[in-house]
Short mmCIF file of C-alpha atoms and ligand atoms in Angstrom, two decimals:
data_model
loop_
_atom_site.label_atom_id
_atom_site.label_comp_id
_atom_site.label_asym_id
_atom_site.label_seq_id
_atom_site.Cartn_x
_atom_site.Cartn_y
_atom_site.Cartn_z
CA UNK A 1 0.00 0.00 0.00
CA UNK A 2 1.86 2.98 -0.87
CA UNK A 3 1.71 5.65 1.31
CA UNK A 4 -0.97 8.40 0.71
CA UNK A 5 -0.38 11.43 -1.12
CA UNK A 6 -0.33 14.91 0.74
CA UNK A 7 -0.90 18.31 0.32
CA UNK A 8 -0.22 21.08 2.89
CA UNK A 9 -1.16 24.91 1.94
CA UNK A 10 -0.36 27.25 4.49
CA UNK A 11 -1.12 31.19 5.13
CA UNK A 12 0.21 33.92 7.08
CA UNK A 13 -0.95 32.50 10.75
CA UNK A 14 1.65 30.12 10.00
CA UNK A 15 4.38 33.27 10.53
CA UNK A 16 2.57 34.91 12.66
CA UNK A 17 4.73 33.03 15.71
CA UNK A 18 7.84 34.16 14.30
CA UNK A 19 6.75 37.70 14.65
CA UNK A 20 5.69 38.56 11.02
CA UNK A 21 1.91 40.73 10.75
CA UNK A 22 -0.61 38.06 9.43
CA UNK A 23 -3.22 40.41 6.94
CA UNK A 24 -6.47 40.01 8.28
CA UNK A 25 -6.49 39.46 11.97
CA UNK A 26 -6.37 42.68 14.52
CA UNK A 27 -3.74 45.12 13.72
CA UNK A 28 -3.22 42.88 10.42
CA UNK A 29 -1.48 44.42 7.24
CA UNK A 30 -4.80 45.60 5.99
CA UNK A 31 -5.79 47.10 8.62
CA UNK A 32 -2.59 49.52 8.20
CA UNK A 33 -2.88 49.91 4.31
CA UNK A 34 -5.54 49.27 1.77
CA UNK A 35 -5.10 46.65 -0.95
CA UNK A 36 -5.79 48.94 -3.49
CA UNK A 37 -3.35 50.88 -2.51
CA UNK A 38 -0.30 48.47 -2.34
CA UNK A 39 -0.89 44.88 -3.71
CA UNK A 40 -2.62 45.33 -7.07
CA UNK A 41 -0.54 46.25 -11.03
CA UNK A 42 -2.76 49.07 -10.94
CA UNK A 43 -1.09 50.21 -7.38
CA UNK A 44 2.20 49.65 -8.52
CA UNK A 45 1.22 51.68 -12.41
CA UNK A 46 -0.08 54.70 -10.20
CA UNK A 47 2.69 55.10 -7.37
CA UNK A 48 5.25 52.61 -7.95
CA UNK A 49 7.14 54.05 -4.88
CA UNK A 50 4.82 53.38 -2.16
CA UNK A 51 4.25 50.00 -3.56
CA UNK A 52 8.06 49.62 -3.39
CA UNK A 53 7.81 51.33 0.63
CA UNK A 54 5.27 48.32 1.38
CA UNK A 55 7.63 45.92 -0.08
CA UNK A 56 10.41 47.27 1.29
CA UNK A 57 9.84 47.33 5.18
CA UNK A 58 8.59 44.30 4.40
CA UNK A 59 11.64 42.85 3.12
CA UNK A 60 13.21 44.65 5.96
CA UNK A 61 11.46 43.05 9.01
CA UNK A 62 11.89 39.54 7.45
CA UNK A 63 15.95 40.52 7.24
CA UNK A 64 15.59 41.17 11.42
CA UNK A 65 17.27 38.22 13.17
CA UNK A 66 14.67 38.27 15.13
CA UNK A 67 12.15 36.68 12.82
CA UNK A 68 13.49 32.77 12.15
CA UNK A 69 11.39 30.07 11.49
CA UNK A 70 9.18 28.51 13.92
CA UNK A 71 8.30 25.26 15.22
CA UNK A 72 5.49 24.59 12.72
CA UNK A 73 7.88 25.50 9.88
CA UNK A 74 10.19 23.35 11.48
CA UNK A 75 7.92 20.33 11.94
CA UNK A 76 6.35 20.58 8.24
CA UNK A 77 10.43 20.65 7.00
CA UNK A 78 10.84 17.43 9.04
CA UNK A 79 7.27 15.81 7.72
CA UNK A 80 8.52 16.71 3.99
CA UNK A 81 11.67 14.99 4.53
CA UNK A 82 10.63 11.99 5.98
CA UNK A 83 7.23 11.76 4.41
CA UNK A 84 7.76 8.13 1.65
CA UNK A 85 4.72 9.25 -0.53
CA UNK A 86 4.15 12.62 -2.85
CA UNK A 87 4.38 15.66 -0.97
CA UNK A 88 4.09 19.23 -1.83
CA UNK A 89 3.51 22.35 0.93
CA UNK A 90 2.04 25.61 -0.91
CA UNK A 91 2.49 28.40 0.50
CA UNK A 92 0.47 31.34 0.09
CA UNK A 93 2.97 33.50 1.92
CA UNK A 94 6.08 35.66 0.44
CA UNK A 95 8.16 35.13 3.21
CA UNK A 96 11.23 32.91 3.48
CA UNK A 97 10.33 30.92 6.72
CA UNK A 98 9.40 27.76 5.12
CA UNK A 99 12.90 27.44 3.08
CA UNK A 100 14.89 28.54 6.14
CA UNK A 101 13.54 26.01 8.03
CA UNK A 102 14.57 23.45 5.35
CA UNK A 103 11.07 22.49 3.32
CA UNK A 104 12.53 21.24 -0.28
CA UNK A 105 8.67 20.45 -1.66
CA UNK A 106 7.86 23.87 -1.41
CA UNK A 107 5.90 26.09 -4.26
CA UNK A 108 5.17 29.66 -3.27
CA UNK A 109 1.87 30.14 -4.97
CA UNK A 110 1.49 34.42 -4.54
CA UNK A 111 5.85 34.77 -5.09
CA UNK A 112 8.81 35.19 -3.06
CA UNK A 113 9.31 39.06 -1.14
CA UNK A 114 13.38 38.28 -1.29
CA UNK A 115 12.97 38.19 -5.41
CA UNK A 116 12.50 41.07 -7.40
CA UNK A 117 11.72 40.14 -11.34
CA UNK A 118 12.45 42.96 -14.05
CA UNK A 119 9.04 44.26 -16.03
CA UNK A 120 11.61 44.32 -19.17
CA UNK A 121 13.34 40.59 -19.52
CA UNK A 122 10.95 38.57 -16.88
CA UNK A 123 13.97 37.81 -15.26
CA UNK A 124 13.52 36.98 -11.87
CA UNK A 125 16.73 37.74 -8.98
CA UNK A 126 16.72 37.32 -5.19
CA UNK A 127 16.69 40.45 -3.81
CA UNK A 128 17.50 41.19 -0.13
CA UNK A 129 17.21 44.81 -0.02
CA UNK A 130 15.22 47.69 -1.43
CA UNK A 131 13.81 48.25 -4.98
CA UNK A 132 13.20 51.41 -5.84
CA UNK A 133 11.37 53.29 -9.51
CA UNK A 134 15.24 53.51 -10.39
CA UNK A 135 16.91 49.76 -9.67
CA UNK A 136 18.35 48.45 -12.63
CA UNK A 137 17.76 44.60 -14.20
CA UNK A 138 20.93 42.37 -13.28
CA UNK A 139 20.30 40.39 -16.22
CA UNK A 140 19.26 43.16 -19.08
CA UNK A 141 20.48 46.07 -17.40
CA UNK A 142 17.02 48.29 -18.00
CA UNK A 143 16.65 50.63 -15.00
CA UNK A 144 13.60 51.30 -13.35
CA UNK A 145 11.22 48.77 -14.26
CA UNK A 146 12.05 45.87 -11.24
CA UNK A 147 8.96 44.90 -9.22
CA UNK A 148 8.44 42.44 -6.52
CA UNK A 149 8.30 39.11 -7.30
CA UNK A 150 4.64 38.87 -5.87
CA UNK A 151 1.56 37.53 -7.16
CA UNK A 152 -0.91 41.13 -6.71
CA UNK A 153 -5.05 41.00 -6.62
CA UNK A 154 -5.91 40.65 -9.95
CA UNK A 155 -3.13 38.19 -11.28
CA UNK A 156 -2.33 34.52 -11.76
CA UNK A 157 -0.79 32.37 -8.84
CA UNK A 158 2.04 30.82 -9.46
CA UNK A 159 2.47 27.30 -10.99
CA UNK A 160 -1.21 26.39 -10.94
CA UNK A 161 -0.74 23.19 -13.24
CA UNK A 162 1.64 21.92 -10.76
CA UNK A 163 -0.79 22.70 -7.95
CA UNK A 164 -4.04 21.08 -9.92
CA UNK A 165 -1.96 18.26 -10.51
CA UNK A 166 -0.92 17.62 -6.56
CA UNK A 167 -4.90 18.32 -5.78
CA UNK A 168 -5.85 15.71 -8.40
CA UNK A 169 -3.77 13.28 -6.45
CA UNK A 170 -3.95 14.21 -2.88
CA UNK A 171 -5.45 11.45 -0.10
CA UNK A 172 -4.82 14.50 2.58
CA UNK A 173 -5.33 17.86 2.58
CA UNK A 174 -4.55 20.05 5.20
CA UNK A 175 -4.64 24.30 5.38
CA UNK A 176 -2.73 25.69 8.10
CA UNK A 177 -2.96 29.61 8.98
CA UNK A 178 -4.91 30.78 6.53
CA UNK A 179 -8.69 32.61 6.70
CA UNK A 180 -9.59 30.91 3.65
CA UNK A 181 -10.84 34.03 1.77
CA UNK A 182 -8.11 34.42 -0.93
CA UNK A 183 -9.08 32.83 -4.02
CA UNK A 184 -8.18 30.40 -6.11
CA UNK A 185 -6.13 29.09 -2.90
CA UNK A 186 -9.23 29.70 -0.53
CA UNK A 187 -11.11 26.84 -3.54
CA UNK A 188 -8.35 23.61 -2.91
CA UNK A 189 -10.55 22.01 -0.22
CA UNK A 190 -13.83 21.93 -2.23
CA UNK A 191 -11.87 20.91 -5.31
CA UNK A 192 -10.27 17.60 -3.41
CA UNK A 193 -13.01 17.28 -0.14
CA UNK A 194 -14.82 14.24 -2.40
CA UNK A 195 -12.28 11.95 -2.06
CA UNK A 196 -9.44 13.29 0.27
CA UNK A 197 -9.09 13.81 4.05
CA UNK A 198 -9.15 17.54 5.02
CA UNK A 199 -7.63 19.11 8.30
CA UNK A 200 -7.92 22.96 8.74
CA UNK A 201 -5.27 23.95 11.58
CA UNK A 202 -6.19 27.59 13.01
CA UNK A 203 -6.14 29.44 16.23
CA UNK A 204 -10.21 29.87 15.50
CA UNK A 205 -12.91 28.75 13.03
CA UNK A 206 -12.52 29.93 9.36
CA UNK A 207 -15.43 30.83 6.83
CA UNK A 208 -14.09 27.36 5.71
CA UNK A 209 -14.13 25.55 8.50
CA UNK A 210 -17.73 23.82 7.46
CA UNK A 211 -15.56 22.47 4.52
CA UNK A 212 -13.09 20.49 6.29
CA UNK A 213 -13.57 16.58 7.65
CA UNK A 214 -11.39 17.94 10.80
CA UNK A 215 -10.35 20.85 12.52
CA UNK A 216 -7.46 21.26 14.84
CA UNK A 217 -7.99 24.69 16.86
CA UNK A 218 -4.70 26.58 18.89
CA UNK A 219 -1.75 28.15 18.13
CA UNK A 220 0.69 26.73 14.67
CA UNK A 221 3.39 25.80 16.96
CA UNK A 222 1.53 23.35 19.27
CA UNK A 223 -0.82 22.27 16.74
CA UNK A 224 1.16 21.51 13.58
CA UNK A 225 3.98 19.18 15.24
CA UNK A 226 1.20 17.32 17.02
CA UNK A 227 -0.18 17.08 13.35
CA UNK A 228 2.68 15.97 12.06
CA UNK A 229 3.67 13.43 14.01
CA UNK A 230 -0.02 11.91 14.20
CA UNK A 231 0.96 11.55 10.52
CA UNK A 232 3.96 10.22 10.64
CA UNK A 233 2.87 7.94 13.04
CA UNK A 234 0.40 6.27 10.97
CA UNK A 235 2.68 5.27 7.71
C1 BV8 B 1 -6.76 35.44 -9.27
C2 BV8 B 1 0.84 38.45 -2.17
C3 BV8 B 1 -7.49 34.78 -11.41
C4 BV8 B 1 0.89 39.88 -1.91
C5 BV8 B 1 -1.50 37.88 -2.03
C6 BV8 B 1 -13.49 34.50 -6.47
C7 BV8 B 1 -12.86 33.49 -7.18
C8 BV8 B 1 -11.59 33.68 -7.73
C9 BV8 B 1 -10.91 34.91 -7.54
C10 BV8 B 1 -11.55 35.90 -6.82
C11 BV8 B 1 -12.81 35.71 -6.31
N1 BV8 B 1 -13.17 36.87 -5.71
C12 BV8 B 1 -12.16 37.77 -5.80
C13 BV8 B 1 -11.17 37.21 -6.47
C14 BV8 B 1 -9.90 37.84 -6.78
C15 BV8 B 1 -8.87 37.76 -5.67
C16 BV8 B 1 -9.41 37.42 -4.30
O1 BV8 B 1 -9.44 36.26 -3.90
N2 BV8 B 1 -9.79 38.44 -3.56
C17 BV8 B 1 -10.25 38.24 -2.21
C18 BV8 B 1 -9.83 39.44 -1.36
C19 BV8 B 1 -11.73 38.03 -2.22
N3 BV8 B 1 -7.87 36.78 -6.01
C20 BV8 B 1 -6.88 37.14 -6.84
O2 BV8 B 1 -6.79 38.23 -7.36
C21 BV8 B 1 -5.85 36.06 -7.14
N4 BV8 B 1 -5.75 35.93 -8.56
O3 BV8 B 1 -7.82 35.12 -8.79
O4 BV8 B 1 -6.46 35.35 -10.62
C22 BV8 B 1 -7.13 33.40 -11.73
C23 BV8 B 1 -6.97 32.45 -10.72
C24 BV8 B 1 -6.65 31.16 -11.05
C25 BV8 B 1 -6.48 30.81 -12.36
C26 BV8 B 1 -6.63 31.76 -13.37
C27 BV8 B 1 -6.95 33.06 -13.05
C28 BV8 B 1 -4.49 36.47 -6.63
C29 BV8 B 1 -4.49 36.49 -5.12
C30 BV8 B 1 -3.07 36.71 -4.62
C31 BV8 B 1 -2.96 38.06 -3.96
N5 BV8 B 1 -1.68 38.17 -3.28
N6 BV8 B 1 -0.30 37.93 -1.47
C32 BV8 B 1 1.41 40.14 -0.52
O5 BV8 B 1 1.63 39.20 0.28
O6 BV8 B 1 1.59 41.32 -0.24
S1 BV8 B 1 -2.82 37.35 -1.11
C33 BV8 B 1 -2.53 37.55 0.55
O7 BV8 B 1 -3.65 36.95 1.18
C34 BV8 B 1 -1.34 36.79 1.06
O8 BV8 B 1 -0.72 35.95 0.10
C35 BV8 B 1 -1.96 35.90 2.10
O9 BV8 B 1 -1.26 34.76 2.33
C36 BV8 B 1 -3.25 35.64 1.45
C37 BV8 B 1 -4.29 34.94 2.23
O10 BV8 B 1 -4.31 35.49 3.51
P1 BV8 B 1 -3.95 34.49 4.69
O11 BV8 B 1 -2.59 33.91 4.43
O12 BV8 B 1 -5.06 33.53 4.88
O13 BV8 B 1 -3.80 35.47 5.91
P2 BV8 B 1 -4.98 36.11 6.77
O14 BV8 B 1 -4.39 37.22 7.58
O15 BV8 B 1 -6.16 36.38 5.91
O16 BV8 B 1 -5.41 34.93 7.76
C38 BV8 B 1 -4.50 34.49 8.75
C39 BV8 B 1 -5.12 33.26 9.40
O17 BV8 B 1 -4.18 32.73 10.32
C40 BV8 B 1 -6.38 33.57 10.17
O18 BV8 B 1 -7.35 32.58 9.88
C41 BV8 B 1 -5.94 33.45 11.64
O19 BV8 B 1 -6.98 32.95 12.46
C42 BV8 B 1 -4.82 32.47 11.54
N7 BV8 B 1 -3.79 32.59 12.57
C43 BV8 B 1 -3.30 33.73 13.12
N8 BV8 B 1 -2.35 33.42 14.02
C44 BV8 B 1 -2.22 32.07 14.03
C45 BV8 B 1 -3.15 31.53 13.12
N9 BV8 B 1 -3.29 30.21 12.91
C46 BV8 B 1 -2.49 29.39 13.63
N10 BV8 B 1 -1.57 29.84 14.52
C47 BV8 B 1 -1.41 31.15 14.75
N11 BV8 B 1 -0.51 31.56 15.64
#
């Protein structure tokens, strides 16, 4: 019997331990600024600097030592390495916490906020410091036209085939940190609830939570290692 097939997508309550705003919760990112403002093409078309500022500090905070991985980063790194069946984590957040903490099955489905990709040649370069409406391309050498390597309201995810493919397969879906109001990510449990098992792990009830076979309620770092090893104590 092979072992089943997971698939993990997390959200920004998944950081929120390791000090990083989530978006939605009290004091959350858009409660500070307004979508429209920041995270659309439209933003960035009108005032290309303040969508670089947002980015920016940002980028910043995730550069403070202070903010490392946490211990639900840590156990989904150790479930991806030990897991014997197919196993892919999306992440809906920008940050680096997942990679630090050593996942290697990892897609980030809205981009990468330590990659800046040039509006000129597409190419895309980790970037650990500030863009600004003058940065130059690394690759073609065009100046002012970088942007964030983000997915903005209003454009495609990232490697969706790859994603629809891992759905299509998946035995066990699980969402950890996330309200479950951004589509198309906020859609993965009603596309695979027919046939997989679903876990939502979240300090409270989601808008989803009715959509899940199982919910695990508390805080990312007590609840996702307990998750994990539950799992890898049943292969
Ligand atoms: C698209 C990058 C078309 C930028 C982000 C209906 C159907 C389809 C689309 C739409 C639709 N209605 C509207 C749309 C369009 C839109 C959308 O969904 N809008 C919403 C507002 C309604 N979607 C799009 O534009 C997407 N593109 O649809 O293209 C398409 C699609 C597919 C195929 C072809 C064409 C693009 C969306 C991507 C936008 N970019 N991020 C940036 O980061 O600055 S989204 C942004 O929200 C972040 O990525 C974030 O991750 C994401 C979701 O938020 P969450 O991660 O869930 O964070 P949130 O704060 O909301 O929740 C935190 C949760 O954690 C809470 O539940 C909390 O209880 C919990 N928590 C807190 N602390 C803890 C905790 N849990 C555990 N432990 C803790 N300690």
């Amino acid at each position: 019997m092979p072992a089943p097939s997971l698939v993990i997508l997390t959200g920004a309550g998944i950081s929120a331990e390791s000090g990083l705003a989530t978006f939605r919760d009290a004091g959350g990112l858009w409660s500070r600024v307004r979508i429209e403002d920041v995270a659309t093409p439209e933003a960035f078309a009108r005032d290309p600097a303040r969508v670089h500022g947002f980015y920016n500090a940002r980028r910043e905070q995730l550069a403070d030592p202070a903010v490392q991985p946490n211990a639900a980063h840590r156990a989904l790194a150790e479930l991806d390495a030990r897991w014997p069946g197919d196993f892919l984590l999306v992440t809906q957040n920008v940050d680096d916490l997942h990679d630090r903490a050593g996942s290697k099955r990892l897609l980030h489905m809205h981009g990468e906020l330590r990659k800046a990709r040039c509006t000129r040649c597409a190419a895309v370069t980790p970037w650990a410091g500030d863009l600004s409406t003058t940065t130059s391309c690394p690759a073609c050498g065009g100046a002012g036209g970088m942007r964030p390597h983000v997915v903005w309201f209003g454009e495609i995810p990232l490697e969706m085939d790859r994603i629809a493919a891992a759905l299509d397969e998946c035995d066990i879906f699980a969402a950890i940190g996330t309200s479950g109001l951004v589509h198309p990510a906020a859609g993965f449990v009603a596309e695979v609830a027919h046939r997989a098992r679903t876990v939502e792990l979240n300090v409270d009830r989601t808008d989803g939570t009715r959509l899940f076979d199982e919910a695990r309620h508390g805080k990312a770092t007590d609840t996702v290692p307990r998750f994990v090893a539950d799992l890898l104590a049943a292969t």
